[in-house]
Short mmCIF file of C-alpha atoms and ligand atoms in Angstrom, two decimals:
data_model
loop_
_atom_site.label_atom_id
_atom_site.label_comp_id
_atom_site.label_asym_id
_atom_site.label_seq_id
_atom_site.Cartn_x
_atom_site.Cartn_y
_atom_site.Cartn_z
CA MET A 1 96.27 81.52 109.38
CA LEU A 2 99.76 80.65 110.56
CA THR A 3 102.32 83.03 109.05
CA PHE A 4 106.08 81.90 108.85
CA TYR A 5 107.88 85.10 108.80
CA ASN A 6 111.65 85.31 107.56
CA GLU A 7 113.12 87.81 110.27
CA GLN A 8 116.35 87.65 108.32
CA HIS A 9 114.82 88.80 104.88
CA SER A 10 116.33 92.44 105.15
CA GLN A 11 119.86 90.78 105.13
CA HIS A 12 119.24 90.34 101.46
CA GLN A 13 119.30 94.12 100.03
CA GLY A 14 120.77 94.66 96.55
CA ARG A 15 122.24 97.89 95.55
CA HIS A 16 121.22 97.81 92.15
CA GLU A 17 120.35 95.56 89.19
CA PHE A 18 121.22 95.47 85.53
CA PHE A 19 118.38 96.54 83.09
CA ARG A 20 119.06 97.31 79.48
CA GLY A 21 122.65 97.74 80.25
CA GLN A 22 122.09 100.17 83.02
CA GLN A 23 122.46 99.86 86.62
CA VAL A 24 118.83 100.69 88.12
CA PRO A 25 117.68 100.39 91.71
CA CYS A 26 116.34 97.07 92.91
CA PHE A 27 112.60 96.42 92.60
CA GLU A 28 112.89 93.61 94.96
CA THR A 29 113.41 95.39 98.29
CA PRO A 30 113.05 94.60 102.00
CA ALA A 31 110.18 97.14 102.05
CA ARG A 32 108.05 94.70 100.17
CA ALA A 33 107.99 92.17 102.98
CA ASP A 34 107.56 94.90 105.54
CA ALA A 35 104.48 96.16 103.76
CA VAL A 36 102.87 92.72 103.93
CA LEU A 37 103.81 92.22 107.61
CA ALA A 38 102.40 95.73 108.59
CA GLU A 39 99.11 94.95 106.66
CA LEU A 40 98.91 91.57 108.47
CA GLY A 41 99.05 93.44 111.77
CA ARG A 42 96.56 96.02 110.78
CA ARG A 43 94.03 93.37 109.75
CA GLY A 44 94.87 91.04 112.77
CA LEU A 45 95.16 88.12 110.39
CA GLY A 46 96.65 85.00 111.92
CA ARG A 47 99.66 84.37 114.19
CA ILE A 48 103.20 85.16 113.15
CA VAL A 49 105.50 82.40 113.77
CA THR A 50 109.33 82.21 113.56
CA PRO A 51 110.54 79.11 111.96
CA HIS A 52 113.19 76.68 113.23
CA GLY A 53 116.15 76.04 111.08
CA VAL A 54 116.24 73.13 109.00
CA PRO A 55 119.37 71.07 108.09
CA LEU A 56 120.95 71.43 104.72
CA MET A 57 119.76 68.15 103.76
CA SER A 58 116.12 69.34 103.80
CA LEU A 59 117.25 71.73 101.06
CA GLU A 60 118.94 68.97 99.10
CA ARG A 61 115.41 67.56 98.54
CA ILE A 62 115.21 70.17 95.84
CA HIS A 63 118.57 71.69 95.24
CA THR A 64 121.83 69.96 94.27
CA PRO A 65 124.58 69.82 96.87
CA ARG A 66 127.02 71.60 94.54
CA TYR A 67 124.73 74.50 94.00
CA LEU A 68 123.89 74.80 97.84
CA HIS A 69 127.70 74.80 98.44
CA PHE A 70 128.25 77.54 95.93
CA LEU A 71 125.47 79.73 97.30
CA ARG A 72 126.58 79.41 100.94
CA ASN A 73 130.13 80.25 100.22
CA ALA A 74 129.69 82.83 97.23
CA TRP A 75 129.83 85.99 99.18
CA SER A 76 133.14 85.08 100.87
CA GLU A 77 134.64 83.90 97.45
CA TRP A 78 133.54 87.06 95.95
CA VAL A 79 135.23 89.06 98.43
CA ALA A 80 138.41 86.91 98.46
CA LEU A 81 138.71 87.98 94.62
CA ASP A 82 139.32 91.62 95.78
CA PRO A 83 138.60 93.16 99.24
CA ALA A 84 137.04 96.16 97.47
CA ASN A 85 134.26 93.66 96.51
CA ALA A 86 132.86 93.90 100.04
CA SER A 87 131.11 97.03 98.97
CA LYS A 88 129.71 95.62 95.64
CA ASP A 89 127.06 93.31 94.76
CA ALA A 90 128.07 90.12 93.01
CA PHE A 91 126.90 89.80 89.36
CA PRO A 92 127.83 87.27 86.69
CA SER A 93 129.29 88.40 83.51
CA VAL A 94 129.52 85.00 81.50
CA TRP A 95 127.24 81.97 80.93
CA PRO A 96 127.71 78.48 79.61
CA VAL A 97 125.09 79.09 76.59
CA ARG A 98 124.50 76.42 73.91
CA THR A 99 127.77 74.51 72.66
CA LEU A 100 129.56 75.41 76.00
CA ARG A 101 129.83 72.70 78.78
CA SER A 102 128.01 73.26 82.00
CA ASP A 103 128.78 69.72 83.24
CA VAL A 104 132.24 70.73 84.33
CA GLU A 105 132.55 73.02 87.26
CA PRO A 106 135.17 75.67 86.75
CA ASP A 107 137.58 76.54 89.64
CA ASN A 108 137.23 80.33 88.74
CA PHE A 109 134.66 82.06 90.82
CA CYS A 110 133.38 84.32 88.05
CA ALA A 111 132.78 81.33 85.80
CA ARG A 112 130.81 79.50 88.65
CA LEU A 113 128.72 82.55 89.14
CA GLY A 114 127.73 82.25 85.55
CA LEU A 115 127.23 78.49 85.74
CA TYR A 116 124.82 78.84 88.69
CA SER A 117 122.78 81.93 87.40
CA MET A 118 120.39 82.64 84.64
CA ASP A 119 120.53 86.65 84.56
CA SER A 120 122.21 89.94 85.59
CA GLY A 121 119.22 91.07 87.26
CA THR A 122 119.78 89.36 90.64
CA PRO A 123 122.34 90.71 92.85
CA LEU A 124 124.06 88.49 95.30
CA THR A 125 124.99 90.13 98.42
CA ALA A 126 126.68 89.53 101.88
CA GLY A 127 123.32 88.64 103.51
CA THR A 128 121.66 86.70 100.43
CA TRP A 129 122.45 83.10 101.86
CA SER A 130 121.13 83.85 105.25
CA ALA A 131 117.90 85.48 104.05
CA ALA A 132 117.24 82.86 101.45
CA LYS A 133 118.22 79.92 103.88
CA THR A 134 115.71 81.46 106.56
CA GLY A 135 113.18 81.85 103.78
CA ALA A 136 113.53 78.23 102.92
CA ASP A 137 113.27 77.22 106.65
CA CYS A 138 109.76 79.06 106.69
CA ALA A 139 108.65 77.08 103.50
CA VAL A 140 109.60 73.64 105.17
CA ASN A 141 108.09 74.69 108.51
CA ALA A 142 104.88 75.61 106.74
CA ALA A 143 104.77 72.08 104.94
CA HIS A 144 105.10 70.33 108.29
CA ALA A 145 102.49 72.56 109.78
CA LEU A 146 99.92 71.44 107.03
CA ARG A 147 100.74 67.92 107.49
CA LEU A 148 100.17 68.21 111.29
CA GLY A 149 96.62 69.46 110.51
CA GLU A 150 96.63 73.35 109.89
CA ARG A 151 94.34 74.19 107.07
CA SER A 152 96.54 76.90 105.80
CA ALA A 153 99.97 78.76 106.22
CA PHE A 154 101.43 81.74 104.65
CA VAL A 155 105.23 81.92 104.07
CA LEU A 156 106.18 85.63 104.31
CA SER A 157 109.62 85.78 103.03
CA ARG A 158 111.95 87.24 100.74
CA PRO A 159 113.97 86.92 98.32
CA PRO A 160 111.33 85.02 96.29
CA GLY A 161 111.78 81.59 94.87
CA HIS A 162 109.96 80.47 91.74
CA HIS A 163 112.59 81.38 89.21
CA ALA A 164 115.24 79.42 90.94
CA GLY A 165 115.89 75.80 89.67
CA ALA A 166 117.69 72.86 91.16
CA ASP A 167 120.97 74.31 90.49
CA PHE A 168 120.65 77.84 89.56
CA TYR A 169 119.43 81.40 90.70
CA GLY A 170 117.94 84.31 88.82
CA GLY A 171 114.67 86.53 88.49
CA TYR A 172 115.55 87.62 92.30
CA CYS A 173 115.11 84.05 93.39
CA PHE A 174 117.80 81.77 95.09
CA LEU A 175 115.94 78.89 96.79
CA ASN A 176 112.73 77.65 95.35
CA ASN A 177 110.42 77.86 98.50
CA ALA A 178 107.26 76.52 96.87
CA ALA A 179 109.11 73.50 95.48
CA LEU A 180 110.51 72.84 99.05
CA ALA A 181 107.05 73.18 100.41
CA ALA A 182 105.68 70.64 98.10
CA GLN A 183 108.34 68.20 98.39
CA HIS A 184 108.37 68.27 102.22
CA MET A 185 104.54 67.65 102.18
CA LEU A 186 105.24 64.49 100.12
CA ASP A 187 108.07 63.44 102.32
CA ASP A 188 105.79 63.77 105.23
CA GLY A 189 102.93 61.50 103.62
CA ALA A 190 101.20 63.41 101.18
CA ARG A 191 100.61 61.27 97.94
CA LYS A 192 100.16 64.11 95.49
CA VAL A 193 100.67 67.98 95.71
CA ALA A 194 99.78 70.71 93.30
CA ILE A 195 101.60 73.97 92.82
CA LEU A 196 99.48 76.89 91.53
CA ASP A 197 101.71 79.72 90.54
CA LEU A 198 99.71 82.99 90.14
CA ASP A 199 102.79 85.51 89.93
CA TYR A 200 102.79 87.61 86.78
CA HIS A 201 106.16 85.84 85.79
CA HIS A 202 106.26 82.18 84.69
CA GLY A 203 107.64 79.90 87.59
CA ASN A 204 110.31 78.32 85.43
CA GLY A 205 112.37 77.13 88.31
CA THR A 206 109.36 75.25 89.85
CA GLN A 207 108.25 73.87 86.30
CA SER A 208 111.82 72.50 85.46
CA ILE A 209 112.10 70.83 89.10
CA PHE A 210 109.00 68.93 88.60
CA TYR A 211 108.80 68.46 84.87
CA GLN A 212 109.22 64.75 84.80
CA ARG A 213 107.02 63.87 87.64
CA ASP A 214 103.47 62.93 88.17
CA ASP A 215 103.16 63.29 91.95
CA VAL A 216 103.38 67.08 91.57
CA LEU A 217 101.18 68.91 89.30
CA PHE A 218 102.60 72.47 88.16
CA ILE A 219 100.04 75.18 86.94
CA SER A 220 101.03 78.75 86.15
CA LEU A 221 99.13 81.78 85.01
CA HIS A 222 101.56 84.37 83.57
CA ALA A 223 102.52 86.70 80.96
CA ASP A 224 103.42 85.33 77.68
CA PRO A 225 107.09 84.46 77.85
CA ARG A 226 107.54 85.69 74.26
CA ASP A 227 107.45 89.21 75.67
CA GLU A 228 108.15 89.00 79.46
CA PHE A 229 110.76 87.42 81.83
CA PRO A 230 111.74 84.60 82.14
CA PHE A 231 111.39 84.57 78.33
CA TYR A 232 112.83 81.20 77.50
CA LEU A 233 110.18 78.89 79.40
CA GLY A 234 106.44 79.02 80.08
CA HIS A 235 104.89 78.32 76.71
CA ALA A 236 101.42 76.49 76.54
CA ASP A 237 103.05 73.55 74.69
CA GLU A 238 105.09 72.64 77.83
CA ARG A 239 103.11 69.81 79.13
CA GLY A 240 105.64 67.61 81.01
CA GLU A 241 107.72 64.82 80.03
CA GLY A 242 108.11 61.05 80.53
CA ALA A 243 105.93 60.11 83.64
CA GLY A 244 105.34 63.94 84.01
CA LEU A 245 103.68 64.25 80.64
CA GLY A 246 100.21 65.96 81.25
CA TYR A 247 101.25 67.18 84.82
CA ASN A 248 102.37 70.68 83.66
CA LEU A 249 99.83 73.29 82.64
CA ASN A 250 100.92 76.77 81.38
CA LEU A 251 98.20 79.32 80.87
CA PRO A 252 100.15 82.31 79.08
CA LEU A 253 97.98 85.43 79.01
CA PRO A 254 98.54 88.66 76.74
CA ALA A 255 99.72 92.11 77.89
CA GLY A 256 96.67 93.98 79.09
CA THR A 257 94.76 91.08 80.62
CA THR A 258 92.29 92.31 83.05
CA ALA A 259 90.56 90.59 85.99
CA THR A 260 87.79 88.79 84.01
CA ALA A 261 90.14 87.06 81.65
CA TRP A 262 92.54 86.36 84.34
CA LEU A 263 89.90 84.76 86.67
CA ALA A 264 88.60 82.76 83.83
CA ALA A 265 92.00 81.37 83.42
CA LEU A 266 92.10 80.75 87.16
CA GLU A 267 88.95 78.65 86.76
CA THR A 268 90.69 76.53 84.07
CA ALA A 269 93.33 75.77 86.49
CA CYS A 270 90.87 74.93 89.31
CA ILE A 271 89.26 72.34 87.02
CA ARG A 272 92.44 70.81 86.32
CA LEU A 273 93.36 70.67 90.09
CA GLY A 274 90.07 69.17 90.80
CA SER A 275 90.68 66.30 88.48
CA PHE A 276 94.16 65.76 89.88
CA GLY A 277 93.20 65.00 93.18
CA ALA A 278 96.04 66.44 95.24
CA ASP A 279 96.21 66.14 99.04
CA ALA A 280 97.66 69.69 99.50
CA LEU A 281 98.09 72.81 97.44
CA VAL A 282 101.11 75.26 97.26
CA VAL A 283 100.27 78.68 95.97
CA SER A 284 102.98 80.79 94.58
CA LEU A 285 101.69 83.89 95.51
CA GLY A 286 102.84 86.85 93.41
CA VAL A 287 100.66 90.00 93.20
CA ASP A 288 102.63 91.64 90.33
CA THR A 289 99.37 90.92 88.28
CA PHE A 290 98.23 94.26 89.94
CA ALA A 291 97.26 97.28 87.52
CA GLY A 292 99.65 99.44 89.35
CA ASP A 293 102.60 97.13 89.25
CA PRO A 294 105.98 98.68 87.75
CA LEU A 295 106.97 95.22 86.25
CA SER A 296 103.55 94.24 84.87
CA ARG A 297 101.09 94.64 82.13
CA PHE A 298 98.17 92.97 83.67
CA ALA A 299 95.47 94.97 85.46
CA LEU A 300 94.00 93.17 88.50
CA HIS A 301 92.69 95.61 91.11
CA SER A 302 92.93 95.22 94.93
CA ALA A 303 89.32 93.72 95.24
CA ASP A 304 89.98 91.17 92.81
CA TYR A 305 92.55 89.58 95.17
CA LEU A 306 89.75 88.83 97.67
CA ARG A 307 87.99 86.74 95.13
CA VAL A 308 91.06 84.96 94.20
CA GLY A 309 91.34 83.78 97.88
CA GLU A 310 87.84 82.83 97.96
CA ARG A 311 88.09 80.59 94.98
CA LEU A 312 91.15 78.86 96.21
CA ALA A 313 89.43 78.16 99.34
CA TRP A 314 86.66 76.34 97.49
CA LEU A 315 89.29 73.81 96.52
CA GLY A 316 89.10 72.55 100.11
CA LEU A 317 92.73 71.60 100.27
CA PRO A 318 95.33 72.27 103.02
CA THR A 319 97.15 75.40 101.43
CA ALA A 320 100.49 76.81 101.77
CA PHE A 321 100.81 80.42 100.34
CA ILE A 322 104.34 81.42 99.28
CA PHE A 323 105.09 85.03 98.80
CA GLU A 324 106.66 85.68 95.34
CA GLY A 325 106.53 88.84 93.34
CA GLY A 326 104.56 92.11 93.53
CA TYR A 327 106.40 95.58 93.32
CA ALA A 328 103.77 98.19 93.85
CA VAL A 329 104.80 98.48 97.47
CA LYS A 330 102.03 101.04 98.57
CA GLU A 331 99.34 98.51 97.68
CA LEU A 332 101.20 95.34 98.14
CA GLY A 333 100.16 94.69 101.72
CA VAL A 334 96.50 94.86 100.85
CA ASN A 335 96.79 92.94 97.78
CA VAL A 336 98.53 89.93 99.44
CA VAL A 337 96.39 90.03 102.56
CA ASN A 338 93.11 90.22 100.63
CA VAL A 339 93.91 86.83 98.98
CA LEU A 340 94.72 85.46 102.49
CA GLU A 341 91.40 87.02 103.92
CA GLY A 342 89.36 85.98 101.06
CA PHE A 343 90.60 82.56 101.65
CA GLU A 344 89.99 82.65 105.36
CA THR A 345 86.41 84.09 105.13
CA ALA A 346 85.28 81.70 102.56
CA LEU A 347 85.90 78.86 104.88
C1 LIG B 1 110.51 88.13 89.81
B1 LIG B 1 109.14 87.56 90.19
C2 LIG B 1 112.83 95.01 85.36
C3 LIG B 1 113.47 93.63 84.98
C4 LIG B 1 112.84 92.29 85.35
C5 LIG B 1 113.26 90.15 86.28
C6 LIG B 1 112.00 90.26 86.73
C7 LIG B 1 111.89 89.04 87.85
C8 LIG B 1 110.53 88.82 88.52
N1 LIG B 1 113.70 96.11 85.17
N2 LIG B 1 113.66 91.23 85.44
O1 LIG B 1 108.56 86.59 89.40
O2 LIG B 1 108.19 88.54 90.55
ZN1 LIG B 2 106.81 88.15 89.18
#
């Protein structure tokens, strides 16, 4: 399997995140991608490829020009507020919630930080833009590789992407790599693309980007948002809107979900995928469904991920795997690579 590796990923390294009013160490660390890369090497799975840089216009297929402009310049604006900020991560402190206007872009940088973000759990740092941009390059390159005939590709990148919307960041995500991959496959001639989000958390960004469209089917298996991040999206009654009605499928699962129930939900997803008739598949591959994951209350085990890969291979579609969450670093490499190996050996 071709692996597009984001060599800039470690440029994005938050010092801390806010959790219940406290500053705690970041869960989303460079060690995560390092662990997956090391395991790919140990298992001798596929070729590691460095992506070529794509123009900003390619990112505008998914993200608004204003948001991209904000994100690219955010760090220098943060430091311009106060030179001492150079040693502090940037965090928002105010948001335009209900009754406040989000259609007027403020001049004040702190106000724009809030306008373009959804939480205080996502540090923006000096290297965030270069890491996120190179990750997006990986996703667009993977899409092109599939359209040129590769059966599968893996985007080994961080920060992750599925919580990022057209014009906001959050949930550790800045650019929506899965959405970029899907859109670029459509731009390259695919008629229909499906996105299957297997991360423990609902992919609210990806859902929102394609909610009114019938050329991209979005399916997500995730923890019930009543009790887990991103909290405000991911319920079963969200089925799409307008032309997109019927092209969004959420399968929320309760805390304590084990492999049997999770794999049954995957089967439901696969049946819907089969009837959709996609030309290609994008998998938002988070393995924070693992029993030992510090952010999760699901209980999949390492061997289960081999079965996941195998099941996805049976769909018989060109498939781009995009690395999302997964925080139990010791087992992370094995869990991710098990999906990829299960997929490859089933072929
Ligand atoms: C990103 B991805 C933990 C707070 C968790 C955000 C979770 C983002 C998950 N102290 N807050 O979907 O894995
Ligand atoms: Zn997650």
